[in-house]
mmCIF file of C-alpha atoms and ligand atoms in Angstrom:
data_model
loop_
_atom_site.group_PDB
_atom_site.id
_atom_site.type_symbol
_atom_site.label_atom_id
_atom_site.label_comp_id
_atom_site.label_asym_id
_atom_site.label_seq_id
_atom_site.Cartn_x
_atom_site.Cartn_y
_atom_site.Cartn_z
ATOM 1 C CA UNK A 1 1.793 30.948 39.652
ATOM 2 C CA UNK A 2 5.720 29.838 39.180
ATOM 3 C CA UNK A 3 6.723 27.704 36.384
ATOM 4 C CA UNK A 4 8.209 24.559 37.677
ATOM 5 C CA UNK A 5 11.001 22.574 36.054
ATOM 6 C CA UNK A 6 8.426 19.885 34.487
ATOM 7 C CA UNK A 7 6.608 22.908 32.631
ATOM 8 C CA UNK A 8 9.698 24.381 31.182
ATOM 9 C CA UNK A 9 10.756 20.839 30.040
ATOM 10 C CA UNK A 10 7.130 20.717 28.800
ATOM 11 C CA UNK A 11 6.972 24.346 26.866
ATOM 12 C CA UNK A 12 10.766 23.371 25.205
ATOM 13 C CA UNK A 13 9.775 19.619 23.433
ATOM 14 C CA UNK A 14 6.403 22.078 21.907
ATOM 15 C CA UNK A 15 8.576 24.457 20.831
ATOM 16 C CA UNK A 16 11.235 22.085 19.163
ATOM 17 C CA UNK A 17 7.814 20.137 17.358
ATOM 18 C CA UNK A 18 6.509 23.104 16.686
ATOM 19 C CA UNK A 19 10.140 23.788 15.026
ATOM 20 C CA UNK A 20 10.256 21.033 12.917
ATOM 21 C CA UNK A 21 7.138 21.019 11.474
ATOM 22 C CA UNK A 22 7.870 24.708 9.556
ATOM 23 C CA UNK A 23 10.918 22.641 7.968
ATOM 24 C CA UNK A 24 10.591 21.286 5.035
ATOM 25 C CA UNK A 25 10.739 17.811 5.008
ATOM 26 C CA UNK A 26 13.835 16.113 2.622
ATOM 27 C CA UNK A 27 12.882 15.682 -1.421
ATOM 28 C CA UNK A 28 13.382 12.241 -2.371
ATOM 29 C CA UNK A 29 13.737 12.276 -5.991
ATOM 30 C CA UNK A 30 13.680 8.874 -6.624
ATOM 31 C CA UNK A 31 10.387 8.247 -5.126
ATOM 32 C CA UNK A 32 8.357 11.540 -5.592
ATOM 33 C CA UNK A 33 9.746 12.505 -9.428
ATOM 34 C CA UNK A 34 8.493 10.910 -12.484
ATOM 35 C CA UNK A 35 11.495 9.291 -14.219
ATOM 36 C CA UNK A 36 11.251 11.686 -17.425
ATOM 37 C CA UNK A 37 12.918 9.512 -19.697
ATOM 38 C CA UNK A 38 9.559 7.569 -19.345
ATOM 39 C CA UNK A 39 6.773 9.553 -18.899
ATOM 40 C CA UNK A 40 6.507 13.010 -20.046
ATOM 41 C CA UNK A 41 4.799 14.939 -17.114
ATOM 42 C CA UNK A 42 2.573 15.960 -16.057
ATOM 43 C CA UNK A 43 1.180 12.335 -16.404
ATOM 44 C CA UNK A 44 0.892 11.604 -12.683
ATOM 45 C CA UNK A 45 -2.402 8.513 -12.713
ATOM 46 C CA UNK A 46 -2.509 6.187 -14.997
ATOM 47 C CA UNK A 47 -4.750 3.227 -15.959
ATOM 48 C CA UNK A 48 -4.083 -0.751 -16.462
ATOM 49 C CA UNK A 49 -5.499 -2.575 -19.372
ATOM 50 C CA UNK A 50 -4.916 -6.429 -19.030
ATOM 51 C CA UNK A 51 -6.090 -8.350 -22.292
ATOM 52 C CA UNK A 52 -6.058 -12.214 -22.458
ATOM 53 C CA UNK A 53 -7.874 -15.367 -22.708
ATOM 54 C CA UNK A 54 -9.237 -15.536 -18.534
ATOM 55 C CA UNK A 55 -10.116 -18.867 -19.409
ATOM 56 C CA UNK A 56 -10.175 -19.233 -17.006
ATOM 57 C CA UNK A 57 -9.616 -16.482 -14.650
ATOM 58 C CA UNK A 58 -7.033 -17.601 -11.692
ATOM 59 C CA UNK A 59 -5.004 -15.945 -8.751
ATOM 60 C CA UNK A 60 -2.211 -15.195 -11.069
ATOM 61 C CA UNK A 61 -4.290 -12.228 -13.127
ATOM 62 C CA UNK A 62 -5.828 -10.464 -10.093
ATOM 63 C CA UNK A 63 -2.655 -11.004 -8.042
ATOM 64 C CA UNK A 64 -0.443 -9.623 -11.684
ATOM 65 C CA UNK A 65 -3.288 -6.228 -11.197
ATOM 66 C CA UNK A 66 -1.983 -5.964 -7.635
ATOM 67 C CA UNK A 67 1.677 -6.032 -8.536
ATOM 68 C CA UNK A 68 2.097 -3.497 -11.521
ATOM 69 C CA UNK A 69 -0.127 -1.571 -8.945
ATOM 70 C CA UNK A 70 2.351 -1.782 -6.277
ATOM 71 C CA UNK A 71 5.104 -0.851 -8.395
ATOM 72 C CA UNK A 72 3.317 2.566 -9.320
ATOM 73 C CA UNK A 73 1.922 3.609 -6.234
ATOM 74 C CA UNK A 74 5.701 3.128 -4.885
ATOM 75 C CA UNK A 75 7.114 5.813 -7.545
ATOM 76 C CA UNK A 76 3.980 7.857 -6.620
ATOM 77 C CA UNK A 77 2.253 7.156 -10.248
ATOM 78 C CA UNK A 78 -1.902 6.974 -9.008
ATOM 79 C CA UNK A 79 -3.608 3.744 -10.104
ATOM 80 C CA UNK A 80 -6.950 5.106 -10.525
ATOM 81 C CA UNK A 81 -9.008 1.619 -12.189
ATOM 82 C CA UNK A 82 -7.904 -1.748 -13.376
ATOM 83 C CA UNK A 83 -9.620 -3.232 -16.611
ATOM 84 C CA UNK A 84 -10.019 -6.350 -17.335
ATOM 85 C CA UNK A 85 -10.548 -7.308 -21.208
ATOM 86 C CA UNK A 86 -11.348 -10.852 -21.999
ATOM 87 C CA UNK A 87 -10.598 -11.750 -25.873
ATOM 88 C CA UNK A 88 -13.475 -12.713 -28.194
ATOM 89 C CA UNK A 89 -14.489 -15.437 -29.020
ATOM 90 C CA UNK A 90 -13.319 -15.372 -32.539
ATOM 91 C CA UNK A 91 -9.613 -15.016 -31.141
ATOM 92 C CA UNK A 92 -10.154 -19.054 -31.732
ATOM 93 C CA UNK A 93 -7.901 -20.266 -29.404
ATOM 94 C CA UNK A 94 -8.012 -24.233 -28.789
ATOM 95 C CA UNK A 95 -10.807 -25.459 -25.750
ATOM 96 C CA UNK A 96 -11.225 -20.948 -25.929
ATOM 97 C CA UNK A 97 -15.073 -21.230 -23.727
ATOM 98 C CA UNK A 98 -17.842 -18.755 -24.568
ATOM 99 C CA UNK A 99 -16.356 -14.911 -24.255
ATOM 100 C CA UNK A 100 -20.470 -15.264 -21.626
ATOM 101 C CA UNK A 101 -18.932 -17.732 -19.407
ATOM 102 C CA UNK A 102 -15.691 -15.925 -19.713
ATOM 103 C CA UNK A 103 -17.047 -12.604 -18.544
ATOM 104 C CA UNK A 104 -19.191 -14.516 -15.759
ATOM 105 C CA UNK A 105 -15.711 -15.903 -14.075
ATOM 106 C CA UNK A 106 -13.878 -12.687 -13.914
ATOM 107 C CA UNK A 107 -17.380 -10.724 -12.659
ATOM 108 C CA UNK A 108 -17.783 -13.435 -10.329
ATOM 109 C CA UNK A 109 -14.249 -13.111 -9.080
ATOM 110 C CA UNK A 110 -14.349 -9.454 -9.288
ATOM 111 C CA UNK A 111 -17.294 -9.051 -7.357
ATOM 112 C CA UNK A 112 -17.198 -6.173 -5.036
ATOM 113 C CA UNK A 113 -13.525 -5.218 -6.011
ATOM 114 C CA UNK A 114 -12.751 -1.968 -4.929
ATOM 115 C CA UNK A 115 -10.817 -1.148 -8.637
ATOM 116 C CA UNK A 116 -10.629 -3.708 -10.408
ATOM 117 C CA UNK A 117 -13.416 -4.521 -12.920
ATOM 118 C CA UNK A 118 -14.231 -6.283 -16.548
ATOM 119 C CA UNK A 119 -14.648 -5.132 -19.304
ATOM 120 C CA UNK A 120 -17.431 -5.988 -22.537
ATOM 121 C CA UNK A 121 -16.574 -4.682 -25.369
ATOM 122 C CA UNK A 122 -12.970 -6.549 -26.415
ATOM 123 C CA UNK A 123 -15.244 -9.872 -26.308
ATOM 124 C CA UNK A 124 -18.542 -8.333 -27.980
ATOM 125 C CA UNK A 125 -16.226 -8.033 -30.665
ATOM 126 C CA UNK A 126 -17.162 -9.892 -34.151
ATOM 127 C CA UNK A 127 -14.060 -10.767 -34.544
ATOM 128 C CA UNK A 128 -10.406 -10.668 -32.483
ATOM 129 C CA UNK A 129 -9.355 -6.993 -32.011
ATOM 130 C CA UNK A 130 -5.433 -6.552 -32.582
ATOM 131 C CA UNK A 131 -4.510 -5.442 -28.635
ATOM 132 C CA UNK A 132 -2.960 -1.974 -29.702
ATOM 133 C CA UNK A 133 -6.948 -1.110 -31.600
ATOM 134 C CA UNK A 134 -8.110 -2.207 -27.816
ATOM 135 C CA UNK A 135 -5.661 -0.087 -25.876
ATOM 136 C CA UNK A 136 -6.918 3.115 -28.087
ATOM 137 C CA UNK A 137 -10.940 2.352 -27.222
ATOM 138 C CA UNK A 138 -9.879 1.835 -23.618
ATOM 139 C CA UNK A 139 -7.525 4.690 -24.079
ATOM 140 C CA UNK A 140 -10.942 6.974 -25.244
ATOM 141 C CA UNK A 141 -12.350 5.885 -22.047
ATOM 142 C CA UNK A 142 -10.581 7.089 -20.011
ATOM 143 C CA UNK A 143 -10.148 10.581 -21.388
ATOM 144 C CA UNK A 144 -13.489 10.910 -21.170
ATOM 145 C CA UNK A 145 -13.679 9.304 -17.855
ATOM 146 C CA UNK A 146 -10.737 10.907 -15.914
ATOM 147 C CA UNK A 147 -9.515 13.875 -18.224
ATOM 148 C CA UNK A 148 -6.455 14.325 -21.092
ATOM 149 C CA UNK A 149 -4.224 13.720 -18.851
ATOM 150 C CA UNK A 150 -4.960 10.008 -17.787
ATOM 151 C CA UNK A 151 -2.908 7.770 -19.826
ATOM 152 C CA UNK A 152 -3.901 3.624 -20.418
ATOM 153 C CA UNK A 153 -0.396 1.485 -19.590
ATOM 154 C CA UNK A 154 -0.779 -2.160 -20.957
ATOM 155 C CA UNK A 155 -0.054 -4.823 -18.616
ATOM 156 C CA UNK A 156 1.363 -8.377 -19.987
ATOM 157 C CA UNK A 157 2.670 -11.009 -18.830
ATOM 158 C CA UNK A 158 6.347 -11.928 -20.182
ATOM 159 C CA UNK A 159 5.425 -14.578 -22.557
ATOM 160 C CA UNK A 160 3.377 -11.803 -23.991
ATOM 161 C CA UNK A 161 5.985 -9.737 -23.876
ATOM 162 C CA UNK A 162 8.227 -11.847 -25.619
ATOM 163 C CA UNK A 163 6.247 -12.751 -28.476
ATOM 164 C CA UNK A 164 6.409 -9.528 -29.407
ATOM 165 C CA UNK A 165 9.584 -10.034 -31.295
ATOM 166 C CA UNK A 166 7.614 -12.989 -33.482
ATOM 167 C CA UNK A 167 6.572 -10.828 -36.360
ATOM 168 C CA UNK A 168 3.951 -12.740 -37.530
ATOM 169 C CA UNK A 169 2.436 -12.427 -34.056
ATOM 170 C CA UNK A 170 2.200 -8.264 -34.217
ATOM 171 C CA UNK A 171 2.501 -6.234 -36.546
ATOM 172 C CA UNK A 172 5.729 -4.143 -35.687
ATOM 173 C CA UNK A 173 3.434 -0.548 -36.437
ATOM 174 C CA UNK A 174 1.031 -1.625 -33.985
ATOM 175 C CA UNK A 175 4.101 -2.731 -31.670
ATOM 176 C CA UNK A 176 5.691 0.772 -31.905
ATOM 177 C CA UNK A 177 1.889 2.615 -30.906
ATOM 178 C CA UNK A 178 1.910 0.867 -27.783
ATOM 179 C CA UNK A 179 4.955 1.385 -26.835
ATOM 180 C CA UNK A 180 5.176 5.077 -27.092
ATOM 181 C CA UNK A 181 1.701 6.076 -26.699
ATOM 182 C CA UNK A 182 1.439 3.699 -23.688
ATOM 183 C CA UNK A 183 4.163 1.696 -22.683
ATOM 184 C CA UNK A 184 4.097 -1.901 -20.729
ATOM 185 C CA UNK A 185 3.912 -3.047 -17.609
ATOM 186 C CA UNK A 186 5.521 -6.413 -18.026
ATOM 187 C CA UNK A 187 5.210 -9.248 -15.116
ATOM 188 C CA UNK A 188 7.704 -11.858 -15.069
ATOM 189 C CA UNK A 189 6.696 -15.351 -15.432
ATOM 190 C CA UNK A 190 8.219 -18.743 -15.622
ATOM 191 C CA UNK A 191 7.141 -19.746 -18.469
ATOM 192 C CA UNK A 192 8.966 -17.036 -20.167
ATOM 193 C CA UNK A 193 12.506 -18.052 -18.958
ATOM 194 C CA UNK A 194 14.004 -14.602 -19.413
ATOM 195 C CA UNK A 195 12.465 -12.880 -17.036
ATOM 196 C CA UNK A 196 14.433 -15.169 -14.493
ATOM 197 C CA UNK A 197 14.100 -14.910 -10.569
ATOM 198 C CA UNK A 198 16.034 -12.238 -10.260
ATOM 199 C CA UNK A 199 20.098 -11.313 -9.254
ATOM 200 C CA UNK A 200 22.827 -10.448 -11.698
ATOM 201 C CA UNK A 201 22.905 -13.707 -14.366
ATOM 202 C CA UNK A 202 19.209 -13.012 -14.563
ATOM 203 C CA UNK A 203 18.457 -13.345 -18.602
ATOM 204 C CA UNK A 204 16.871 -9.646 -19.497
ATOM 205 C CA UNK A 205 12.817 -10.089 -20.807
ATOM 206 C CA UNK A 206 13.987 -6.851 -23.225
ATOM 207 C CA UNK A 207 16.967 -8.343 -24.810
ATOM 208 C CA UNK A 208 17.426 -8.582 -28.504
ATOM 209 C CA UNK A 209 14.589 -5.713 -28.346
ATOM 210 C CA UNK A 210 14.824 -2.386 -30.099
ATOM 211 C CA UNK A 211 16.054 0.137 -27.914
ATOM 212 C CA UNK A 212 12.306 1.727 -28.500
ATOM 213 C CA UNK A 213 10.558 -0.805 -26.728
ATOM 214 C CA UNK A 214 13.527 -0.866 -24.143
ATOM 215 C CA UNK A 215 12.800 2.567 -23.277
ATOM 216 C CA UNK A 216 9.035 1.656 -23.085
ATOM 217 C CA UNK A 217 8.367 -1.378 -21.014
ATOM 218 C CA UNK A 218 9.052 -1.857 -17.719
ATOM 219 C CA UNK A 219 9.508 -4.888 -15.846
ATOM 220 C CA UNK A 220 7.880 -6.275 -12.281
ATOM 221 C CA UNK A 221 8.925 -9.084 -10.932
ATOM 222 C CA UNK A 222 7.164 -11.347 -9.015
ATOM 223 C CA UNK A 223 7.723 -11.480 -5.357
ATOM 224 C CA UNK A 224 6.667 -14.962 -5.334
ATOM 225 C CA UNK A 225 7.561 -17.879 -7.385
ATOM 226 C CA UNK A 226 4.236 -18.645 -9.653
ATOM 227 C CA UNK A 227 3.452 -21.021 -11.923
ATOM 228 C CA UNK A 228 0.151 -20.809 -12.804
ATOM 229 C CA UNK A 229 -1.648 -21.014 -16.477
ATOM 230 C CA UNK A 230 -4.901 -21.472 -17.206
ATOM 231 C CA UNK A 231 -4.040 -24.429 -19.502
ATOM 232 C CA UNK A 232 -2.818 -26.388 -16.481
ATOM 233 C CA UNK A 233 -6.420 -25.095 -14.878
ATOM 234 C CA UNK A 234 -8.166 -26.306 -17.674
ATOM 235 C CA UNK A 235 -6.958 -30.000 -17.545
ATOM 236 C CA UNK A 236 -7.015 -30.480 -13.073
ATOM 237 C CA UNK A 237 -11.064 -29.487 -13.861
ATOM 238 C CA UNK A 238 -10.820 -31.925 -16.671
ATOM 239 C CA UNK A 239 -9.100 -34.442 -14.596
ATOM 240 C CA UNK A 240 -11.974 -34.356 -11.387
ATOM 241 C CA UNK A 241 -8.833 -32.555 -9.392
ATOM 242 C CA UNK A 242 -9.323 -29.379 -6.835
ATOM 243 C CA UNK A 243 -8.723 -25.983 -8.373
ATOM 244 C CA UNK A 244 -10.025 -23.990 -4.945
ATOM 245 C CA UNK A 245 -7.093 -20.632 -4.230
ATOM 246 C CA UNK A 246 -6.100 -21.465 -7.653
ATOM 247 C CA UNK A 247 -9.022 -20.331 -9.684
ATOM 248 C CA UNK A 248 -10.608 -17.410 -7.012
ATOM 249 C CA UNK A 249 -13.772 -19.184 -5.317
ATOM 250 C CA UNK A 250 -16.676 -16.719 -7.704
ATOM 251 C CA UNK A 251 -14.949 -18.693 -10.533
ATOM 252 C CA UNK A 252 -15.472 -21.873 -9.694
ATOM 253 C CA UNK A 253 -18.718 -21.851 -8.710
ATOM 254 C CA UNK A 254 -19.215 -20.900 -12.630
ATOM 255 C CA UNK A 255 -17.530 -22.759 -13.438
ATOM 256 C CA UNK A 256 -19.348 -25.588 -11.659
ATOM 257 C CA UNK A 257 -22.926 -24.439 -13.010
ATOM 258 C CA UNK A 258 -22.185 -24.523 -15.851
ATOM 259 C CA UNK A 259 -20.183 -27.636 -16.114
ATOM 260 C CA UNK A 260 -16.783 -26.289 -17.824
ATOM 261 C CA UNK A 261 -14.162 -27.709 -18.800
ATOM 262 C CA UNK A 262 -15.265 -31.457 -19.003
ATOM 263 C CA UNK A 263 -15.648 -30.901 -15.133
ATOM 264 C CA UNK A 264 -18.798 -32.373 -14.315
ATOM 265 C CA UNK A 265 -17.613 -35.254 -16.970
ATOM 266 C CA UNK A 266 -14.796 -36.421 -14.029
ATOM 267 C CA UNK A 267 -15.591 -38.197 -10.447
ATOM 268 C CA UNK A 268 -14.532 -35.093 -8.282
ATOM 269 C CA UNK A 269 -13.664 -37.132 -5.089
ATOM 270 C CA UNK A 270 -13.631 -33.807 -3.774
ATOM 271 C CA UNK A 271 -17.545 -33.507 -3.792
ATOM 272 C CA UNK A 272 -17.664 -37.101 -2.208
ATOM 273 C CA UNK A 273 -19.844 -37.118 1.216
ATOM 274 C CA UNK A 274 -18.347 -38.222 3.736
ATOM 275 C CA UNK A 275 -19.266 -41.288 5.477
ATOM 276 C CA UNK A 276 -20.443 -40.218 9.135
ATOM 277 C CA UNK A 277 -18.966 -42.637 11.639
ATOM 278 C CA UNK A 278 -21.172 -45.129 13.114
ATOM 279 C CA UNK A 279 -20.864 -44.198 16.620
HETATM 280 N N1 LIG B 1 1.610 -16.920 -13.920
HETATM 281 C C1 LIG B 1 1.592 -16.083 -14.446
HETATM 282 N N2 LIG B 1 2.156 -14.570 -14.101
HETATM 283 C C2 LIG B 1 2.544 -13.831 -15.652
HETATM 284 N N3 LIG B 1 1.597 -13.311 -16.193
HETATM 285 C C3 LIG B 1 0.739 -14.258 -16.421
HETATM 286 C C4 LIG B 1 0.962 -15.261 -15.357
HETATM 287 N N4 LIG B 1 -0.623 -16.304 -16.307
HETATM 288 C C5 LIG B 1 -1.176 -14.882 -17.440
HETATM 289 N N5 LIG B 1 -0.565 -14.398 -16.864
HETATM 290 C C6 LIG B 1 -0.624 -13.403 -18.237
HETATM 291 O O1 LIG B 1 -1.980 -13.009 -18.104
HETATM 292 C C7 LIG B 1 -2.332 -11.752 -19.474
HETATM 293 C C8 LIG B 1 -3.536 -13.705 -20.276
HETATM 294 O O2 LIG B 1 -3.395 -14.804 -20.046
HETATM 295 P P1 LIG B 1 -3.921 -15.826 -20.241
HETATM 296 O O3 LIG B 1 -5.175 -15.206 -20.338
HETATM 297 O O4 LIG B 1 -3.624 -16.003 -21.801
HETATM 298 O O5 LIG B 1 -4.078 -16.885 -19.602
HETATM 299 P P2 LIG B 1 -2.469 -18.148 -20.113
HETATM 300 O O6 LIG B 1 -2.293 -18.646 -18.421
HETATM 301 O O7 LIG B 1 -1.497 -17.316 -20.572
HETATM 302 O O8 LIG B 1 -4.007 -19.186 -20.701
HETATM 303 P P3 LIG B 1 -3.146 -19.785 -21.657
HETATM 304 O O9 LIG B 1 -2.513 -20.823 -20.552
HETATM 305 O O10 LIG B 1 -4.840 -20.526 -21.437
HETATM 306 O O11 LIG B 1 -2.646 -19.810 -22.863
HETATM 307 C C9 LIG B 1 -0.928 -12.717 -20.504
HETATM 308 O O12 LIG B 1 -0.790 -11.141 -20.977
HETATM 309 C C10 LIG B 1 -0.436 -13.505 -19.943
HETATM 310 O O13 LIG B 1 0.702 -13.685 -19.904
HETATM 311 N N1 LIG B 2 -1.090 -8.247 -31.959
HETATM 312 C C1 LIG B 2 -1.601 -8.081 -31.758
HETATM 313 O O1 LIG B 2 -2.282 -7.632 -31.116
HETATM 314 C C2 LIG B 2 -1.758 -9.477 -30.721
HETATM 315 C C3 LIG B 2 -1.089 -10.492 -30.505
HETATM 316 C C4 LIG B 2 -0.948 -11.512 -29.776
HETATM 317 C C5 LIG B 2 -1.507 -12.114 -28.953
HETATM 318 N N2 LIG B 2 -2.647 -9.962 -27.768
HETATM 319 C C6 LIG B 2 -3.634 -10.266 -26.515
HETATM 320 O O2 LIG B 2 -2.507 -10.860 -26.133
HETATM 321 C C7 LIG B 2 -3.116 -11.496 -24.864
HETATM 322 C C8 LIG B 2 -3.077 -13.040 -25.061
HETATM 323 O O3 LIG B 2 -2.748 -14.072 -25.513
HETATM 324 P P1 LIG B 2 -2.531 -15.190 -25.593
HETATM 325 O O4 LIG B 2 -3.435 -15.576 -24.671
HETATM 326 O O5 LIG B 2 -2.695 -15.724 -27.227
HETATM 327 O O6 LIG B 2 -1.201 -15.248 -24.774
HETATM 328 C C9 LIG B 2 -4.422 -11.408 -25.815
HETATM 329 O O7 LIG B 2 -4.873 -10.664 -25.002
HETATM 330 C C10 LIG B 2 -4.264 -10.968 -27.293
HETATM 331 O O8 LIG B 2 -5.563 -10.782 -27.954
HETATM 332 C C11 LIG B 2 -2.427 -9.371 -29.009
#
């Protein structure tokens, strides 16, 4: 049967598609290569460790992990896991509720989560664990689980990163080790004014820091204006105000059950039963 004009056109189109499939895609240096000055190859897979009080856990904590994962995935670095590690009771921060409650709140917040989990090792230690030691511990676990080439990255808010400049808070040797062995993913934070909100005049989180630190801190700009702090949440709860949508629902349930943060001592208008209409 003689081929028609439309058969020929179809044949040409198929040939063109096939030819394109053999062409190599343009190589995007920026997207596909790990910047050599930051990470030495062959590291392409990481696990993120977020430490803190989580007193209580907030949506800002969970959002930090999302921001960090996006940041690395956009640079072709696979994030295998996000570990959330609450400090032990001996950290002694004012108003810190017992670790078993903070863990329960985190577990409820992360229930069914596909890539994040709470780890109780730090909380179970009889004394406070310096972050460098917590990182060393988790790196060992990561090596056993994923092999030697998977690196741990320390995730932290800009306020904590700025606190590294205070010699009475961090040991200089610890910071050097954290920078060279792990690196820091630093999320901007309004309470750390150096974070700024973007633009040319933004003061730099890294201002005044030694070059070694500057090279190993990756500043990740939050894309929402977010001034959430656990301190403010505790205040709201003590005043009987709602923290719904700021604290994950599961964690609110744990707060209610145990009456944490004086939440059972104040009148909560939100909980008053609505009067039925008379008609
Ligand atoms: N809104 C936020 N934006 C950026 N980072 C945050 C935010 N909230 C907490 N973080 C970071 O999360 C980590 C754990 O924080 P932590 O549990 O100590 O919360 P916090 O809100 O700072 O607590 P508190 O108000 O009790 O001092 C820290 O690295 C902290 O900087
Ligand atoms: N020297 C250190 O290792 C050091 C100092 C200050 C805070 N941290 C850690 O930073 C996290 C947040 O601490 P704050 O809640 O005090 O901001 C905690 O996990 C804490 O252990 C570590």
